[in-house]
Short mmCIF file of C-alpha atoms in Angstrom, two decimals:
data_model
loop_
_atom_site.label_atom_id
_atom_site.label_comp_id
_atom_site.label_asym_id
_atom_site.label_seq_id
_atom_site.Cartn_x
_atom_site.Cartn_y
_atom_site.Cartn_z
CA MET O 1 -62.07 -28.77 -77.48
CA LEU O 2 -60.45 -26.03 -79.57
CA GLN O 3 -57.16 -26.63 -77.74
CA PHE O 4 -57.35 -30.36 -78.56
CA ILE O 5 -57.99 -29.60 -82.25
CA TYR O 6 -55.11 -27.11 -82.29
CA ASP O 7 -52.68 -29.51 -80.59
CA HIS O 8 -53.40 -32.28 -83.11
CA ALA O 9 -53.61 -30.15 -86.25
CA PRO O 10 -50.81 -29.72 -88.83
CA ILE O 11 -48.63 -26.65 -88.30
CA ALA O 12 -50.10 -24.97 -91.39
CA PHE O 13 -53.60 -25.28 -89.90
CA GLN O 14 -52.32 -24.05 -86.54
CA ASN O 15 -51.11 -20.91 -88.30
CA ILE O 16 -54.62 -20.42 -89.67
CA MET O 17 -56.11 -20.83 -86.18
CA VAL O 18 -53.61 -18.32 -84.76
CA SER O 19 -54.54 -15.88 -87.53
CA VAL O 20 -58.27 -16.33 -86.87
CA GLN O 21 -57.66 -15.51 -83.21
CA GLY O 22 -55.52 -12.58 -84.33
CA LYS O 23 -58.40 -11.30 -86.45
CA LEU O 24 -60.71 -11.46 -83.42
CA PHE O 25 -58.18 -9.52 -81.34
CA GLU O 26 -57.83 -6.99 -84.15
CA LYS O 27 -61.59 -6.44 -84.24
CA GLN O 28 -61.66 -6.10 -80.45
CA ARG O 29 -58.73 -3.68 -80.15
CA TYR O 30 -58.56 -1.62 -83.33
CA THR O 31 -61.90 0.10 -82.95
CA SER O 32 -62.94 3.71 -83.52
CA TYR O 33 -61.71 4.37 -79.96
CA TYR O 34 -58.23 3.29 -81.04
CA TYR O 35 -58.11 5.73 -83.95
CA ASP O 36 -59.59 8.57 -81.88
CA GLU O 37 -57.01 8.08 -79.14
CA LEU O 38 -54.11 7.76 -81.58
CA GLU O 39 -55.11 11.00 -83.30
CA LYS O 40 -55.48 12.77 -79.95
CA LEU O 41 -52.02 11.64 -78.84
CA ARG O 42 -50.42 12.69 -82.11
CA ASP O 43 -52.04 16.14 -81.95
CA CYS O 44 -51.40 16.78 -78.25
CA GLN O 45 -49.35 19.93 -77.64
CA ASP O 46 -49.73 20.12 -73.86
CA SER O 47 -49.62 16.76 -72.04
CA LEU O 48 -50.00 18.37 -68.60
CA THR O 49 -53.29 20.01 -69.58
CA LEU O 50 -54.54 16.75 -71.12
CA GLN O 51 -53.57 14.87 -67.96
CA GLU O 52 -55.44 17.35 -65.75
CA GLU O 53 -58.57 17.15 -67.93
CA ARG O 54 -58.50 13.35 -67.90
CA MET O 55 -57.94 13.19 -64.13
CA LYS O 56 -61.00 15.37 -63.51
CA SER O 57 -63.16 13.32 -65.90
CA PHE O 58 -61.92 10.01 -64.47
CA TYR O 59 -62.75 11.09 -60.92
CA LYS O 60 -66.29 12.09 -61.90
CA LEU O 61 -66.75 8.81 -63.78
CA ILE O 62 -65.78 6.54 -60.90
CA LYS O 63 -67.59 8.57 -58.24
CA LYS O 64 -70.82 8.32 -60.20
CA ASN O 65 -70.62 4.84 -61.76
CA SER O 66 -68.54 2.57 -59.50
CA GLY O 67 -70.40 1.20 -56.47
CA TYR O 68 -67.14 0.91 -54.54
CA TYR O 69 -65.98 4.45 -55.26
CA ASN O 70 -69.46 5.89 -54.84
CA LEU O 71 -69.24 4.84 -51.19
CA LYS O 72 -65.54 5.62 -50.72
CA LEU O 73 -65.87 9.12 -52.18
CA LYS O 74 -69.32 9.92 -50.79
CA SER O 75 -68.05 12.57 -48.37
CA PHE O 76 -65.85 14.23 -51.00
CA SER O 77 -66.72 16.97 -53.46
CA ASP O 78 -67.86 16.10 -56.98
CA GLU O 79 -64.80 18.01 -58.24
CA ILE O 80 -61.37 16.54 -57.54
CA ASP O 81 -58.79 18.68 -55.73
CA LEU O 82 -55.55 18.00 -57.61
CA ASN O 83 -53.58 20.00 -55.05
CA ASN O 84 -54.64 17.75 -52.20
CA LEU O 85 -54.73 14.19 -53.55
CA LYS O 86 -53.51 12.67 -50.27
CA GLN O 87 -56.95 13.22 -48.75
CA TYR O 88 -58.48 10.61 -51.07
CA PRO O 89 -58.45 6.87 -50.24
CA LEU O 90 -55.71 4.60 -51.56
CA LEU O 91 -56.43 1.33 -53.37
CA THR O 92 -54.18 -1.62 -52.52
CA LYS O 93 -53.82 -4.82 -54.51
CA GLU O 94 -55.50 -6.75 -51.71
CA GLU O 95 -58.49 -4.39 -51.79
CA LEU O 96 -58.67 -4.71 -55.56
CA ARG O 97 -58.59 -8.48 -55.23
CA LYS O 98 -61.34 -8.54 -52.57
CA HIS O 99 -63.66 -5.87 -54.00
CA VAL O 100 -63.16 -6.13 -57.75
CA LYS O 101 -66.86 -6.81 -58.46
CA GLU O 102 -67.93 -3.69 -56.54
CA ILE O 103 -65.20 -1.62 -58.17
CA VAL O 104 -66.08 -2.65 -61.73
CA ILE O 105 -68.16 -0.33 -63.90
CA GLY O 106 -70.57 -2.28 -66.11
CA ASP O 107 -71.94 -5.81 -66.22
CA PRO O 108 -69.05 -8.27 -65.67
CA LYS O 109 -70.81 -10.78 -67.94
CA LYS O 110 -70.42 -8.37 -70.86
CA LEU O 111 -66.81 -7.42 -70.08
CA ILE O 112 -63.44 -9.03 -70.82
CA LYS O 113 -62.07 -10.95 -67.84
CA LEU O 114 -58.31 -10.88 -67.36
CA GLY O 115 -55.83 -11.84 -64.68
CA THR O 116 -52.28 -11.40 -63.50
CA GLY O 117 -50.02 -13.25 -61.07
CA GLY O 118 -48.49 -10.11 -59.55
CA THR O 119 -45.10 -9.66 -57.93
CA THR O 120 -46.00 -11.95 -55.02
CA GLY O 121 -47.69 -14.52 -57.21
CA LYS O 122 -51.15 -13.59 -55.95
CA SER O 123 -53.97 -14.23 -58.33
CA LEU O 124 -55.49 -10.89 -59.34
CA ARG O 125 -58.62 -10.90 -61.48
CA PHE O 126 -59.95 -7.79 -63.12
CA TYR O 127 -62.11 -6.70 -66.03
CA THR O 128 -61.52 -4.56 -69.07
CA SER O 129 -63.44 -3.59 -72.19
CA SER O 130 -62.89 -3.03 -75.89
CA TYR O 131 -62.90 0.70 -75.09
CA ASP O 132 -60.04 0.51 -72.58
CA MET O 133 -58.05 -2.04 -74.59
CA SER O 134 -58.33 0.02 -77.77
CA LYS O 135 -57.01 3.14 -76.06
CA LYS O 136 -54.17 1.25 -74.39
CA ILE O 137 -53.10 -0.32 -77.69
CA ALA O 138 -53.29 3.13 -79.30
CA TYR O 139 -50.82 4.45 -76.75
CA LEU O 140 -48.46 1.51 -77.28
CA ASP O 141 -48.56 2.11 -81.03
CA TYR O 142 -48.00 5.83 -80.47
CA PHE O 143 -44.96 5.04 -78.29
CA LYS O 144 -43.54 2.81 -81.02
CA GLU O 145 -44.28 5.38 -83.73
CA ARG O 146 -42.01 7.83 -81.94
CA HIS O 147 -39.21 5.33 -82.46
CA GLY O 148 -40.00 4.73 -86.14
CA VAL O 149 -42.06 1.56 -85.78
CA PHE O 150 -45.55 1.49 -87.27
CA ARG O 151 -48.45 -0.94 -87.18
CA GLY O 152 -48.27 -3.53 -89.97
CA MET O 153 -44.49 -3.73 -90.09
CA ARG O 154 -42.95 -7.20 -89.86
CA ARG O 155 -43.02 -7.91 -86.14
CA VAL O 156 -41.62 -10.67 -83.95
CA SER O 157 -43.15 -11.22 -80.50
CA VAL O 158 -41.65 -13.68 -78.03
CA GLY O 159 -43.88 -14.55 -75.09
CA GLY O 160 -45.48 -17.11 -72.84
CA ARG O 161 -48.35 -18.29 -75.00
CA LYS O 162 -48.39 -22.07 -75.35
CA ILE O 163 -48.37 -22.15 -79.13
CA ILE O 164 -46.26 -25.32 -79.48
CA PRO O 165 -47.99 -28.65 -78.62
CA LYS O 166 -46.07 -30.96 -76.26
CA ASN O 167 -46.01 -33.81 -78.78
CA GLN O 168 -44.53 -31.74 -81.62
CA LYS O 169 -41.35 -33.25 -83.08
CA LYS O 170 -40.48 -30.63 -85.69
CA LYS O 171 -38.09 -27.82 -84.78
CA VAL O 172 -40.67 -25.17 -85.58
CA PHE O 173 -41.04 -23.02 -82.47
CA TRP O 174 -43.15 -20.24 -83.95
CA ARG O 175 -46.52 -19.50 -85.46
CA TYR O 176 -47.64 -16.69 -87.76
CA ASN O 177 -50.42 -14.19 -87.01
CA GLU O 178 -51.21 -12.87 -90.49
CA PRO O 179 -53.59 -9.97 -89.61
CA LEU O 180 -50.83 -8.24 -87.62
CA ASN O 181 -47.92 -9.49 -89.76
CA GLN O 182 -46.62 -10.93 -86.49
CA LEU O 183 -44.38 -13.94 -85.96
CA LEU O 184 -45.00 -15.43 -82.51
CA LEU O 185 -41.98 -17.15 -80.96
CA SER O 186 -42.34 -19.58 -78.06
CA ALA O 187 -40.42 -18.52 -74.95
CA TYR O 188 -40.62 -22.07 -73.59
CA HIS O 189 -38.29 -23.68 -76.12
CA LEU O 190 -35.27 -21.37 -75.99
CA LYS O 191 -32.83 -24.16 -75.18
CA GLU O 192 -29.26 -24.15 -76.41
CA GLU O 193 -29.90 -26.83 -79.04
CA ASN O 194 -32.96 -24.99 -80.39
CA LEU O 195 -31.59 -21.47 -80.69
CA GLN O 196 -30.05 -22.08 -84.12
CA TYR O 197 -33.56 -22.68 -85.49
CA TYR O 198 -34.82 -19.44 -83.97
CA ILE O 199 -31.97 -17.54 -85.64
CA GLN O 200 -32.63 -19.20 -88.99
CA LYS O 201 -36.28 -18.19 -88.80
CA LEU O 202 -35.42 -14.62 -87.79
CA ASN O 203 -33.08 -14.30 -90.76
CA ASN O 204 -35.79 -15.68 -93.02
CA PHE O 205 -38.57 -13.45 -91.64
CA LYS O 206 -36.39 -10.32 -91.34
CA PRO O 207 -38.45 -8.50 -88.68
CA GLU O 208 -38.52 -4.72 -88.63
CA THR O 209 -39.22 -4.79 -84.90
CA LEU O 210 -39.16 -7.23 -81.99
CA ASP O 211 -40.95 -7.22 -78.64
CA GLY O 212 -41.59 -9.60 -75.77
CA TYR O 213 -40.12 -11.06 -72.61
CA THR O 214 -36.88 -9.34 -71.67
CA THR O 215 -35.07 -12.51 -70.61
CA ALA O 216 -36.10 -14.32 -73.80
CA LEU O 217 -34.86 -11.51 -76.05
CA HIS O 218 -31.64 -11.38 -74.05
CA ARG O 219 -31.12 -15.14 -74.37
CA ILE O 220 -31.39 -14.90 -78.16
CA ALA O 221 -29.04 -11.91 -78.15
CA LYS O 222 -26.44 -13.75 -76.05
CA TYR O 223 -26.53 -16.70 -78.45
CA ILE O 224 -25.94 -14.35 -81.38
CA LEU O 225 -23.01 -12.68 -79.63
CA ASP O 226 -21.44 -15.86 -78.23
CA ASN O 227 -21.50 -17.53 -81.65
CA GLU O 228 -20.50 -14.37 -83.55
CA ILE O 229 -23.55 -14.65 -85.81
CA LYS O 230 -24.13 -11.96 -88.41
CA LEU O 231 -27.83 -11.34 -88.96
CA ASP O 232 -29.33 -10.76 -92.41
CA PHE O 233 -31.56 -7.96 -91.12
CA LYS O 234 -31.45 -4.88 -88.91
CA PRO O 235 -34.56 -4.00 -86.89
CA ILE O 236 -35.66 -0.40 -86.39
CA ALA O 237 -36.13 -0.86 -82.63
CA ILE O 238 -36.76 -3.53 -79.99
CA PHE O 239 -39.28 -3.24 -77.13
CA PRO O 240 -38.79 -5.58 -74.14
CA THR O 241 -41.86 -6.15 -71.95
CA ALA O 242 -43.12 -7.82 -68.77
CA GLU O 243 -39.72 -8.08 -67.02
CA ALA O 244 -37.04 -5.70 -65.79
CA LEU O 245 -34.43 -4.61 -68.31
CA THR O 246 -30.93 -4.33 -66.84
CA ASP O 247 -28.18 -2.20 -68.37
CA GLU O 248 -26.28 -5.38 -69.26
CA MET O 249 -29.29 -6.89 -71.02
CA LYS O 250 -29.90 -3.70 -72.96
CA ARG O 251 -26.27 -3.52 -74.11
CA ASP O 252 -26.28 -7.15 -75.23
CA ILE O 253 -29.55 -6.88 -77.16
CA GLU O 254 -28.51 -3.64 -78.86
CA LYS O 255 -25.13 -5.10 -79.82
CA ALA O 256 -26.61 -8.35 -81.16
CA PHE O 257 -29.32 -6.71 -83.27
CA ALA O 258 -27.48 -3.43 -84.03
CA CYS O 259 -30.51 -1.30 -83.15
CA PRO O 260 -31.86 0.67 -80.18
CA VAL O 261 -33.72 -1.04 -77.35
CA ARG O 262 -36.51 1.06 -75.82
CA ASN O 263 -37.79 0.25 -72.35
CA GLN O 264 -41.40 0.49 -71.22
CA TYR O 265 -43.26 -0.01 -67.98
CA ALA O 266 -46.93 -0.44 -67.16
CA SER O 267 -48.98 -3.27 -65.63
CA SER O 268 -51.47 -5.87 -66.77
CA GLU O 269 -54.25 -4.30 -64.72
CA GLY O 270 -53.78 -0.96 -66.47
CA ALA O 271 -51.34 1.31 -64.64
CA PRO O 272 -50.12 4.32 -66.65
CA PHE O 273 -47.02 4.08 -68.80
CA ILE O 274 -43.42 5.03 -68.21
CA THR O 275 -41.46 4.78 -71.46
CA GLU O 276 -38.02 5.51 -72.82
CA ASN O 277 -37.52 8.38 -75.24
CA SER O 278 -35.05 8.58 -78.13
CA ASN O 279 -32.40 10.04 -75.80
CA GLY O 280 -32.58 7.01 -73.55
CA ASP O 281 -34.40 8.82 -70.72
CA LEU O 282 -37.43 7.37 -68.93
CA GLU O 283 -40.50 9.61 -69.08
CA LEU O 284 -43.90 9.65 -67.40
CA ASP O 285 -46.58 9.27 -70.06
CA LEU O 286 -48.96 11.86 -68.65
CA ALA O 287 -51.75 11.17 -71.14
CA THR O 288 -52.13 7.66 -69.68
CA GLY O 289 -52.43 8.49 -66.00
CA TYR O 290 -51.46 10.42 -62.90
CA PHE O 291 -48.36 9.64 -60.85
CA GLU O 292 -47.84 10.15 -57.12
CA LEU O 293 -44.63 9.19 -55.36
CA GLU O 294 -44.27 8.14 -51.73
CA LYS O 295 -40.73 8.26 -50.37
CA VAL O 296 -39.20 4.97 -49.25
CA GLU O 297 -35.64 6.11 -48.62
CA GLY O 298 -33.15 8.44 -50.29
CA LYS O 299 -34.09 8.81 -53.95
CA ILE O 300 -36.28 5.70 -53.98
CA TYR O 301 -40.04 6.24 -54.13
CA GLU O 302 -43.04 3.92 -54.26
CA LEU O 303 -45.49 4.50 -57.11
CA ILE O 304 -49.11 5.43 -56.48
CA VAL O 305 -50.92 5.63 -59.81
CA THR O 306 -54.23 6.51 -61.39
CA GLY O 307 -54.76 4.84 -64.78
CA PHE O 308 -56.89 6.61 -67.37
CA TYR O 309 -57.26 3.43 -69.43
CA THR O 310 -59.04 1.67 -66.55
CA THR O 311 -62.60 2.92 -66.89
CA THR O 312 -63.83 -0.68 -66.48
CA THR O 313 -61.88 -1.68 -63.34
CA PRO O 314 -60.89 1.81 -62.16
CA LEU O 315 -57.47 2.26 -60.58
CA PHE O 316 -57.57 5.47 -58.53
CA ARG O 317 -54.58 6.19 -56.27
CA TYR O 318 -53.49 2.56 -56.72
CA LYS O 319 -50.50 1.25 -54.74
CA ILE O 320 -49.12 -0.93 -57.48
CA GLY O 321 -46.21 -2.24 -55.39
CA ASP O 322 -43.38 -1.03 -57.61
CA SER O 323 -40.83 1.66 -56.95
CA VAL O 324 -38.62 4.01 -58.94
CA GLU O 325 -35.26 5.59 -58.31
CA LEU O 326 -35.07 9.29 -59.18
CA TYR O 327 -32.10 11.42 -60.14
CA GLU O 328 -32.97 13.90 -57.39
CA GLU O 329 -35.13 13.81 -54.28
CA LEU O 330 -38.50 15.49 -54.72
CA PRO O 331 -39.47 18.78 -53.06
CA GLU O 332 -42.41 18.66 -50.64
CA ASN O 333 -44.90 20.14 -53.10
CA TYR O 334 -43.59 18.43 -56.21
CA THR O 335 -45.24 18.57 -59.62
CA GLN O 336 -45.39 15.93 -62.35
CA LYS O 337 -42.55 17.73 -64.14
CA ASP O 338 -40.28 17.33 -61.08
CA ILE O 339 -40.32 13.54 -61.43
CA LYS O 340 -37.13 12.52 -63.25
CA ILE O 341 -36.75 8.75 -63.26
CA ARG O 342 -33.33 7.14 -63.24
CA ARG O 343 -34.53 3.55 -63.18
CA ILE O 344 -37.54 1.38 -62.41
CA ILE O 345 -37.10 -1.02 -59.50
CA GLY O 346 -39.43 -3.39 -57.70
CA ARG O 347 -40.11 -5.68 -60.63
CA ASN O 348 -38.60 -9.04 -59.73
CA ASN O 349 -35.40 -9.53 -61.66
CA ASP O 350 -34.79 -13.14 -60.63
CA PHE O 351 -35.08 -16.12 -62.92
CA PHE O 352 -34.50 -19.84 -62.50
CA ARG O 353 -32.39 -22.20 -64.60
CA THR O 354 -33.25 -25.71 -65.75
CA ASN O 355 -30.92 -28.66 -66.25
CA ASP O 356 -31.05 -28.28 -70.03
CA GLY O 357 -30.03 -24.61 -69.92
CA ASN O 358 -33.48 -23.06 -70.26
CA ILE O 359 -34.63 -20.07 -68.21
CA ILE O 360 -37.87 -19.86 -66.20
CA THR O 361 -38.95 -16.31 -65.45
CA HIS O 362 -41.20 -14.56 -62.96
CA VAL O 363 -43.86 -14.28 -65.66
CA ASN O 364 -43.75 -18.03 -66.34
CA LEU O 365 -44.23 -18.94 -62.68
CA SER O 366 -46.96 -16.33 -62.17
CA SER O 367 -48.87 -17.86 -65.07
CA ILE O 368 -48.45 -21.38 -63.65
CA THR O 369 -49.64 -20.27 -60.20
CA ARG O 370 -52.70 -18.60 -61.68
CA THR O 371 -53.52 -21.60 -63.88
CA VAL O 372 -53.17 -24.14 -61.07
CA GLY O 373 -54.89 -22.34 -58.21
CA GLY O 374 -56.78 -19.36 -59.55
CA GLN O 375 -58.27 -17.45 -56.60
CA ASP O 376 -57.52 -20.33 -54.20
CA ILE O 377 -53.80 -19.53 -54.08
CA ILE O 378 -53.46 -16.30 -52.10
CA GLU O 379 -49.67 -16.06 -52.25
CA ALA O 380 -46.76 -18.12 -53.50
CA GLN O 381 -43.00 -18.21 -53.21
CA TYR O 382 -40.55 -20.28 -55.26
CA ILE O 383 -36.97 -20.99 -54.19
CA GLN O 384 -34.18 -22.57 -56.24
CA ASN O 385 -31.23 -23.64 -54.07
CA THR O 386 -29.62 -26.00 -56.59
CA LEU O 387 -30.08 -26.75 -60.29
CA ASN O 388 -32.01 -29.92 -59.42
CA GLU O 389 -34.26 -28.53 -56.69
CA ILE O 390 -37.31 -26.25 -56.64
CA ASN O 391 -39.20 -25.51 -53.43
CA ALA O 392 -42.67 -23.98 -53.66
CA TYR O 393 -44.49 -22.47 -50.69
CA LEU O 394 -48.18 -21.65 -50.97
CA VAL O 395 -50.66 -19.67 -48.91
CA VAL O 396 -54.13 -20.92 -49.83
CA ASN O 397 -57.73 -20.25 -48.87
CA LYS O 398 -59.30 -22.39 -46.14
CA GLY O 399 -61.10 -25.53 -47.23
CA VAL O 400 -59.33 -25.95 -50.58
CA ASN O 401 -58.13 -29.33 -51.79
CA LYS O 402 -54.41 -29.02 -51.04
CA THR O 403 -53.57 -32.41 -52.51
CA ASN O 404 -55.16 -31.45 -55.82
CA ILE O 405 -53.30 -28.12 -55.96
CA LYS O 406 -50.03 -29.81 -54.97
CA ASN O 407 -50.31 -32.47 -57.69
CA LYS O 408 -51.28 -29.95 -60.37
CA LEU O 409 -48.44 -27.61 -59.46
CA LYS O 410 -45.89 -30.43 -59.43
CA LYS O 411 -47.01 -31.51 -62.89
CA GLU O 412 -46.72 -27.97 -64.29
CA LEU O 413 -43.28 -27.45 -62.72
CA ILE O 414 -41.98 -30.81 -63.98
CA ASP O 415 -43.18 -29.83 -67.47
CA ARG O 416 -41.02 -26.69 -67.24
CA PHE O 417 -37.97 -27.93 -65.29
CA GLY O 418 -37.81 -31.58 -66.35
CA LYS O 419 -38.20 -34.89 -64.52
CA ALA O 420 -34.65 -34.73 -63.10
CA THR O 421 -35.64 -31.78 -60.92
CA SER O 422 -36.92 -32.44 -57.40
CA ILE O 423 -40.12 -30.47 -56.74
CA THR O 424 -41.27 -29.81 -53.16
CA VAL O 425 -44.60 -28.10 -52.47
CA GLY O 426 -45.41 -26.87 -48.97
CA PHE O 427 -48.32 -24.95 -47.45
CA ILE O 428 -47.66 -22.11 -45.00
CA ASP O 429 -49.68 -19.41 -43.23
CA GLU O 430 -47.74 -16.43 -44.59
CA ILE O 431 -44.87 -15.67 -46.97
CA PRO O 432 -41.94 -14.35 -44.88
CA LYS O 433 -40.91 -10.74 -45.45
CA THR O 434 -37.44 -9.47 -46.30
CA ASN O 435 -35.59 -7.00 -44.07
CA GLY O 436 -37.02 -4.27 -46.27
CA GLY O 437 -40.56 -5.44 -45.53
CA LYS O 438 -41.20 -6.99 -48.94
CA LYS O 439 -42.34 -10.47 -49.89
CA ARG O 440 -40.37 -12.12 -52.67
CA PHE O 441 -42.07 -14.31 -55.23
CA MET O 442 -38.85 -15.87 -56.58
CA ILE O 443 -35.59 -16.49 -54.72
CA ASN O 444 -32.63 -17.72 -56.74
CA ASN O 445 -29.88 -19.07 -54.46
CA LEU O 446 -27.75 -20.56 -57.24
CA LYS O 447 -24.09 -19.63 -56.91
#
């Protein structure tokens, strides 16, 4: 009902509705826990000691309060052995998906339910709380503070929220969240003919910082560079999120906006942060979690993480499915300080193109998959062989209405790619693996 009212309301009233929602988020996230965590991070002189203290506390918390971990860790001591972490059980995404209700600490009815599509498109549901969200937001704000960006500054965020109704005729592809002084830009309308309006609004708003989907920020940057546009503002820093940031993308965004771009990595379910410092180096954010690395080959290692901001759905020794490339191979008994990250890999860097020049990203398709199938879609894979053809392959639970899922998915994909695009949806038993043993969510075969 609220969505119907929003879609049929004047833009001015939509801005009010966005701001009301923003006020609710502000109340939920900027709690006393936020300010306590921010102060602790600012005052921290020894991140290794803080990490060790938090790891010990986190272990005790989950062993005592999580039904799942109470059983898994029953034969282990009440004190964690940080020098022998490999003895403790790993948590995979599939186990998290299957056992989330046993893993959760607290009454799910009183918690905040969230979800993510994941790198294979699997629907992953989990729970969080105001406590965890507040601390996570505090760390993000602390990260930005180190680059000169503070809460309350004029901020532009470009993302996948559906803030623009389908029947809107006006070239107004943004809404304003007043409590956070935040201009929300739609990532779904970044077509060639619309980009001039985005630039006009940016020049009018004069943001001090930008954040959001990497590919969306890069598309705006490329338009600025290709058309030799001179902006009327200069941001302090830009923070891409949700998608991989290539060196080329970073160079283009920095050149277009004449400011530094600072990379960050985490996960929706609450993995600890890896962020870029002012020298351009990627650093483990030890206050947010514990990092273990399992060698894949050469200098490439798979991440196994423990997230300190996941006291609601605890992630302990979690195989997140992403990998990093290091500058040097690790010694056998490595420490956290030995981990020097060259780049983050494993996040799908593919994207699809539409006939009208728009870009559809991994995040967009993950959201569609989750919306259409929820828990009924186990895995998904999307393939684009030509500009006018999208093939979707789904692995679904037994007994589901395949026709219903197929029709819903086709409708969502046509909304994104246009009626001229041929959409094929097939059902298979398993997503095929690559030679490296991975399953790809998106495959772009365009030449």
